Amino acid sequence: MKITGLKTLVVNAEMRNWVFVKVETDQPGLFGWGEGSLEWKTRAVVGALEDFEPMIVGEDPRNIEHLYQKMYRQSFWAMGAIGMSAISAIEQALWDIKGKDLNVPVFELLGGKVRDRVRMYTHLGGGDMKAVYETFAVEPLIEYAKSVINKGYSALKVVFVPYSKTIEGTKKVKQFAHMFGKLREAVGPDIDIMVDFHGRTTPAMAIQYINAIEEYHPFFCEEPVRPENIDSIKMVTDRTKVPIATGERHISIYQYKEIFEKNAVHVIQPDLCHCGGLWAAKKIAAMAEVYNMGVAPHNPLGPVANAVALHFALSTPNFLIQEDMLTDVPWRWDVVETEITSKNGYWAVPVKPGLGIEINEAEAKKHPFKQEIIHSNTIRDEDNAILDW
């Protein structure tokens, strides 16, 4: 069996563009789908996928690790988020091909299932960017949260950490704690609440914010500071009692090394569309298992990414919970054909070979590429200085 080519398909889902890749083979009707969606870098990822095509054409798609090594090592230059997203998409498609060729679901090739269903959580407001990132008042916060719970979820994520300078006064800390307290009161003690700091704060402020909400028992606090400095993340972890998570902006197994060596967090969050794909994520999870860390993969992306995450979760013992954004656009499931189902905040075990999902290319082409909202241009301090969003 040989790879004969790859095709990219970009689908605009309002908040972001989905980047799908189709890896084709010389076996009639046998191909695989992957996803490398990377916000605000859509055209760059498509270009990287085109650059990788001549490296894999003529190769046997079943030799997944071999092809990963070829793309990663023979590229010479270290891969950044763009290159790794392209590699991830291709790698996922290779697993899809192998599962179809062997007539088994992909999770069976990853060691078999270790659980019978996969717990999910979602964001407030679905695909509404302002709802997700700019809900800073109590009433809409509670309204959005109850809407999530009414869909059957027992866990949700909020992103109402104030946009912060290096040091802030007590006003923002008190407002943040007030909102979280009202949210906990509204949803009760049995709903798990994750707080995404989105790298908006420094260690000094993250410690104050987290300590101010400790009594309300967040499930974890995500990316409390920008991810580049592991010592800064470790500082927050050491000075707070709430579980700390990071990892969505770390790519490749090598970027996780320092996190593990320093026991910097309690939960890691690799994105299977950016970290190198399924097998790379399994390696990262195996390293995390040694350090007693849970794995809660990042994934606010498209339906192929959902399928990939499902197979990972089913086969990974230290998996914790899976992010989704299943209500971002009303036509989300029109562009794919799948038997993958979710109910009451859980995904069921798929039975179809491969990833269990196919792109309806005709439907997908009804939503061509559009420039995403450049959200970061709007986040400025009162003196017009740029802040992390």
Coordinates of C-alpha atoms in Angstrom, one line a residue:
M1 CA 0.0 0.0 0.0
K2 CA 1.3 3.5 -0.9
I3 CA 0.3 7.1 -0.2
T4 CA -0.7 8.8 -3.5
G5 CA -1.4 12.3 -2.2
L6 CA -3.1 14.5 0.3
K7 CA -5.8 17.1 0.0
T8 CA -6.7 19.9 2.4
L9 CA -10.2 21.2 3.1
V10 CA -10.8 24.3 5.2
V11 CA -14.2 24.8 6.8
N12 CA -15.1 28.1 8.4
A13 CA -16.9 27.6 11.7
E14 CA -17.2 31.3 12.6
M15 CA -15.1 31.3 15.7
R16 CA -12.3 29.4 14.0
N17 CA -11.4 27.6 10.7
W18 CA -11.2 23.8 10.7
V19 CA -8.3 22.5 8.7
F20 CA -9.1 18.9 7.5
V21 CA -6.6 16.8 5.6
K22 CA -7.4 13.7 3.5
V23 CA -4.5 11.3 3.0
E24 CA -5.2 9.1 -0.1
T25 CA -3.8 5.7 -1.0
D26 CA -3.5 3.5 -4.0
Q27 CA -6.1 1.2 -2.6
P28 CA -9.5 2.0 -4.1
G29 CA -11.7 3.8 -1.5
L30 CA -9.1 3.7 1.2
F31 CA -8.2 7.1 2.7
G32 CA -7.9 8.7 6.1
W33 CA -9.0 12.0 7.7
G34 CA -7.1 14.2 10.1
E35 CA -7.4 17.7 11.6
G36 CA -4.8 20.3 12.2
S37 CA -6.9 23.4 13.0
L38 CA -4.8 26.2 14.4
E39 CA -6.6 29.5 15.1
W40 CA -5.3 32.5 13.1
K41 CA -2.7 30.3 11.3
T42 CA -5.0 28.6 8.9
R43 CA -3.2 29.5 5.7
A44 CA 0.1 28.7 7.3
V45 CA -1.0 25.2 8.3
V46 CA -2.4 24.5 4.8
G47 CA 1.0 25.6 3.4
A48 CA 2.8 23.3 5.8
L49 CA 0.6 20.4 4.8
E50 CA 1.5 21.0 1.2
D51 CA 5.2 21.1 2.1
F52 CA 4.9 17.7 3.8
E53 CA 3.1 16.0 0.9
P54 CA 6.2 15.1 -1.1
M55 CA 7.8 13.6 2.0
I56 CA 5.1 11.0 2.4
V57 CA 3.9 10.3 -1.1
G58 CA 5.0 6.8 -2.1
E59 CA 5.4 5.6 1.5
D60 CA 3.3 2.9 3.2
P61 CA 0.7 4.8 5.4
R62 CA 0.7 1.9 7.9
N63 CA 4.2 2.8 9.1
I64 CA 2.9 5.6 11.2
E65 CA 5.9 6.1 13.6
H66 CA 8.3 5.9 10.7
L67 CA 6.4 8.6 8.8
Y68 CA 6.2 10.8 11.9
Q69 CA 10.0 10.5 12.4
K70 CA 10.5 11.3 8.7
M71 CA 8.4 14.5 8.9
Y72 CA 9.7 15.6 12.2
R73 CA 13.4 14.8 11.8
Q74 CA 14.0 15.3 8.1
S75 CA 12.5 18.8 8.2
F76 CA 15.8 19.8 9.9
W77 CA 14.3 23.0 11.4
A78 CA 12.6 22.4 14.8
M79 CA 8.8 22.3 14.4
G80 CA 6.7 25.1 15.8
A81 CA 3.0 25.1 16.3
I82 CA 2.3 25.4 12.6
G83 CA 4.5 22.5 11.5
M84 CA 3.4 20.3 14.4
S85 CA -0.3 21.0 13.6
A86 CA 0.3 19.8 10.0
I87 CA 2.2 16.7 11.2
S88 CA -0.6 16.0 13.7
A89 CA -3.3 16.1 11.0
I90 CA -1.4 13.7 8.8
E91 CA -0.6 11.4 11.6
Q92 CA -4.2 11.1 12.6
A93 CA -5.2 10.3 9.0
L94 CA -2.6 7.5 9.0
W95 CA -4.3 5.9 12.1
D96 CA -7.7 6.3 10.3
I97 CA -6.2 4.4 7.3
K98 CA -4.7 1.7 9.4
G99 CA -7.9 1.1 11.4
K100 CA -9.9 0.9 8.2
D101 CA -7.4 -1.5 6.6
L102 CA -7.5 -3.8 9.7
N103 CA -11.3 -3.3 10.1
V104 CA -11.0 -2.1 13.8
P105 CA -11.6 1.2 15.6
V106 CA -8.4 3.1 16.2
F107 CA -8.6 2.7 20.0
E108 CA -8.1 -1.0 19.6
L109 CA -4.7 -0.2 18.0
L110 CA -3.7 1.9 20.9
G111 CA -4.0 -0.8 23.5
G112 CA -7.7 -1.3 23.7
K113 CA -10.3 0.5 25.8
V114 CA -9.7 1.1 29.5
R115 CA -13.1 2.7 30.1
D116 CA -16.7 2.3 28.8
R117 CA -17.5 6.0 28.2
V118 CA -15.7 9.3 28.1
R119 CA -16.6 12.3 30.3
M120 CA -16.7 15.7 28.6
Y121 CA -17.0 19.3 29.6
T122 CA -17.8 22.3 27.5
H123 CA -17.6 26.1 27.5
L124 CA -20.2 28.8 28.2
G125 CA -22.0 30.1 25.2
G126 CA -20.9 27.5 22.7
G127 CA -19.2 29.1 19.7
D128 CA -20.0 32.7 20.8
M129 CA -16.5 34.2 21.3
K130 CA -17.8 37.0 23.5
A131 CA -19.7 34.6 25.7
V132 CA -16.7 32.4 26.1
Y133 CA -14.1 35.0 26.8
E134 CA -15.9 38.1 27.9
T135 CA -18.7 37.0 30.4
F136 CA -17.8 39.3 33.3
A137 CA -21.2 39.8 34.8
V138 CA -23.0 37.4 37.2
E139 CA -26.4 37.1 35.6
P140 CA -25.3 36.0 32.1
L141 CA -22.6 33.8 33.7
I142 CA -25.2 31.9 35.6
E143 CA -27.6 31.7 32.6
Y144 CA -24.9 30.3 30.4
A145 CA -23.8 27.8 33.0
K146 CA -27.4 26.5 33.6
S147 CA -27.7 26.1 29.8
V148 CA -24.7 23.8 29.8
I149 CA -26.0 21.8 32.7
N150 CA -29.4 21.4 31.0
K151 CA -27.6 19.7 28.1
G152 CA -26.5 17.0 30.5
Y153 CA -23.0 18.1 31.4
S154 CA -21.7 17.7 34.9
A155 CA -18.6 19.9 34.2
L156 CA -18.0 23.2 32.6
K157 CA -15.3 25.7 32.0
V158 CA -15.3 29.4 32.6
V159 CA -12.9 32.2 31.4
F160 CA -13.8 35.2 33.4
V161 CA -10.4 35.9 34.9
P162 CA -9.8 39.6 34.6
Y163 CA -7.4 40.9 32.0
S164 CA -4.5 41.8 34.2
K165 CA -1.3 43.8 34.4
T166 CA 1.8 42.5 36.2
I167 CA 0.3 43.6 39.5
E168 CA -3.3 44.6 40.2
G169 CA -5.1 45.9 43.3
T170 CA -7.7 44.1 45.3
K171 CA -10.7 45.2 43.2
K172 CA -10.2 42.7 40.4
V173 CA -9.5 39.9 42.9
K174 CA -12.7 40.6 44.8
Q175 CA -14.8 40.8 41.7
F176 CA -13.4 37.5 40.4
A177 CA -14.0 35.7 43.7
H178 CA -17.5 37.2 43.9
M179 CA -18.4 35.9 40.4
F180 CA -17.1 32.4 41.2
G181 CA -18.9 32.3 44.5
K182 CA -22.2 33.2 42.8
L183 CA -21.6 30.6 40.1
R184 CA -20.9 27.9 42.7
E185 CA -24.1 28.9 44.6
A186 CA -26.1 28.7 41.4
V187 CA -24.9 25.3 40.1
G188 CA -24.4 23.6 43.4
P189 CA -21.6 21.4 44.8
D190 CA -21.9 18.5 42.3
I191 CA -20.9 20.4 39.1
D192 CA -17.2 20.5 38.4
I193 CA -16.0 24.0 37.4
M194 CA -12.7 24.5 35.6
V195 CA -11.2 28.0 35.4
D196 CA -9.2 28.9 32.2
F197 CA -6.8 31.7 33.1
H198 CA -5.8 31.8 29.4
G199 CA -2.3 33.0 30.4
R200 CA -3.8 36.4 31.4
T201 CA -2.0 36.8 34.7
T202 CA 1.5 36.7 36.3
P203 CA 2.4 34.4 39.2
A204 CA 1.8 37.2 41.7
M205 CA -1.8 37.7 40.5
A206 CA -2.6 34.1 39.7
I207 CA -1.8 33.1 43.3
Q208 CA -4.1 35.8 44.6
Y209 CA -6.9 34.9 42.2
I210 CA -6.7 31.2 42.9
N211 CA -6.4 31.5 46.7
A212 CA -9.5 33.8 46.6
I213 CA -11.7 31.0 45.1
E214 CA -10.2 28.0 46.9
E215 CA -13.2 27.7 49.2
Y216 CA -15.4 27.1 46.1
H217 CA -13.4 24.0 45.0
P218 CA -12.5 24.6 41.3
F219 CA -11.8 21.3 39.5
F220 CA -8.6 22.8 38.2
C221 CA -7.2 26.2 37.1
E222 CA -5.8 26.1 33.6
E223 CA -2.8 28.0 32.3
P224 CA -2.6 30.5 35.1
V225 CA 0.4 32.2 33.5
R226 CA 1.9 32.3 30.0
P227 CA 3.3 28.8 29.2
E228 CA 6.8 29.7 28.2
N229 CA 8.3 29.8 31.7
I230 CA 7.8 26.5 33.6
D231 CA 9.3 28.0 36.8
S232 CA 6.5 30.6 36.8
I233 CA 3.8 27.9 36.6
K234 CA 5.6 25.9 39.3
M235 CA 5.6 29.0 41.5
V236 CA 1.8 29.1 41.3
T237 CA 1.4 25.4 41.9
D238 CA 3.6 25.5 45.0
R239 CA 1.7 28.4 46.5
T240 CA -1.9 27.3 45.9
K241 CA -4.1 24.3 46.9
V242 CA -6.2 24.1 43.8
P243 CA -5.1 21.6 41.1
I244 CA -3.2 23.4 38.3
A245 CA -3.2 22.5 34.6
T246 CA -1.3 23.5 31.5
G247 CA -0.2 22.1 28.2
E248 CA -2.4 23.3 25.3
R249 CA 0.4 25.5 23.9
H250 CA 3.2 23.0 24.5
I251 CA 4.0 21.0 21.4
S252 CA 6.0 17.8 21.0
I253 CA 7.1 15.5 23.7
Y254 CA 10.2 17.6 24.3
Q255 CA 8.4 20.6 25.5
Y256 CA 6.7 18.5 28.2
K257 CA 10.0 17.3 29.6
E258 CA 10.6 20.3 32.0
I259 CA 7.0 20.2 33.2
F260 CA 7.4 16.6 34.3
E261 CA 10.9 17.0 35.8
K262 CA 9.8 19.9 37.9
N263 CA 6.4 18.4 38.8
A264 CA 5.1 21.8 37.7
V265 CA 1.4 20.9 37.5
H266 CA -1.2 18.3 38.4
V267 CA -2.9 18.0 35.0
I268 CA -1.5 18.2 31.5
Q269 CA -3.5 19.3 28.5
P270 CA -1.9 18.2 25.2
D271 CA -3.8 19.1 22.1
L272 CA -3.8 16.2 19.7
C273 CA -4.0 18.5 16.7
H274 CA -0.8 20.3 17.7
C275 CA 1.4 18.0 19.8
G276 CA 2.2 15.5 17.0
G277 CA -1.0 13.5 16.9
L278 CA -2.3 10.4 18.6
W279 CA 0.9 8.5 19.2
A280 CA 2.8 11.6 20.4
A281 CA -0.1 12.3 22.9
K282 CA 0.1 8.7 24.1
K283 CA 3.8 9.1 24.8
I284 CA 3.2 12.4 26.7
A285 CA 0.4 10.7 28.7
A286 CA 2.7 7.8 29.6
M287 CA 5.3 10.2 30.9
A288 CA 2.6 12.0 32.9
E289 CA 1.5 8.7 34.4
V290 CA 4.9 8.2 35.9
Y291 CA 4.5 11.6 37.7
N292 CA 0.9 10.8 38.8
M293 CA -0.5 13.5 36.6
G294 CA -3.9 13.4 35.0
V295 CA -4.5 14.1 31.3
A296 CA -7.3 16.5 30.1
P297 CA -6.7 17.1 26.4
H298 CA -7.3 20.5 25.0
N299 CA -9.9 20.5 22.1
P300 CA -12.2 23.3 21.1
L301 CA -11.8 22.3 17.5
G302 CA -13.7 20.4 14.8
P303 CA -15.5 17.1 14.6
V304 CA -12.4 15.1 13.4
A305 CA -10.5 16.4 16.4
N306 CA -13.4 15.2 18.6
A307 CA -13.1 11.7 17.1
V308 CA -9.4 11.6 17.6
A309 CA -9.7 12.7 21.2
L310 CA -12.3 10.0 21.8
H311 CA -10.0 7.2 20.7
F312 CA -7.2 8.7 22.9
A313 CA -9.4 8.9 25.9
L314 CA -10.8 5.4 25.6
S315 CA -7.3 3.9 25.6
T316 CA -5.4 6.1 28.1
P317 CA -5.5 5.1 31.8
N318 CA -4.7 8.5 33.3
F319 CA -7.2 10.4 31.1
L320 CA -9.3 12.7 33.3
I321 CA -11.9 14.6 31.3
Q322 CA -12.3 15.9 27.7
E323 CA -12.9 19.4 26.5
D324 CA -15.4 19.8 23.6
M325 CA -17.2 22.6 21.8
L326 CA -20.0 20.7 20.2
T327 CA -22.4 23.6 19.9
D328 CA -20.2 26.1 18.1
V329 CA -22.2 26.1 14.8
P330 CA -25.6 24.6 14.3
W331 CA -24.5 22.7 11.1
R332 CA -21.4 21.1 12.8
W333 CA -22.6 17.5 12.2
D334 CA -23.9 18.2 8.7
V335 CA -20.3 18.3 7.4
V336 CA -19.5 14.8 8.7
E337 CA -20.9 11.3 8.6
T338 CA -20.4 9.5 11.9
E339 CA -22.0 7.2 14.4
I340 CA -20.1 8.7 17.3
T341 CA -22.6 9.8 19.9
S342 CA -22.7 11.8 23.1
K343 CA -25.3 11.7 25.9
N344 CA -25.5 13.5 29.2
G345 CA -22.0 14.8 29.0
Y346 CA -20.4 11.5 27.9
W347 CA -19.2 10.1 24.6
A348 CA -20.1 6.5 23.8
V349 CA -17.6 3.9 22.5
P350 CA -17.5 3.9 18.6
V351 CA -17.7 0.7 16.7
K352 CA -16.8 1.7 13.1
P353 CA -13.3 1.0 11.8
G354 CA -10.7 3.8 11.8
L355 CA -11.6 7.0 13.5
G356 CA -15.3 6.4 12.7
I357 CA -15.9 9.7 11.0
E358 CA -16.0 10.8 7.3
I359 CA -16.1 14.3 5.9
N360 CA -19.1 15.1 3.7
E361 CA -17.0 17.2 1.3
A362 CA -20.0 18.7 -0.5
E363 CA -21.5 20.0 2.7
A364 CA -18.1 21.1 4.0
K365 CA -17.4 23.2 0.9
K366 CA -20.6 25.3 1.7
H367 CA -18.5 26.9 4.5
P368 CA -15.3 28.1 2.9
F369 CA -12.4 29.8 4.6
K370 CA -13.0 33.2 6.2
Q371 CA -10.6 35.4 8.2
E372 CA -11.2 34.7 11.9
I373 CA -11.9 37.5 14.4
I374 CA -8.5 38.8 15.6
H375 CA -9.7 38.8 19.1
S376 CA -6.3 39.8 20.7
N377 CA -6.4 43.3 19.0
T378 CA -9.3 44.2 21.3
I379 CA -7.6 43.5 24.6
R380 CA -5.9 46.6 25.9
D381 CA -5.4 48.2 29.2
E382 CA -6.9 51.6 30.0
D383 CA -3.7 53.2 28.8
N384 CA -3.9 51.3 25.5
A385 CA -1.1 48.8 26.3
I386 CA -1.6 45.3 25.0
L387 CA -2.6 42.6 27.5
D388 CA -2.8 38.8 27.3
W389 CA -6.3 37.7 26.5

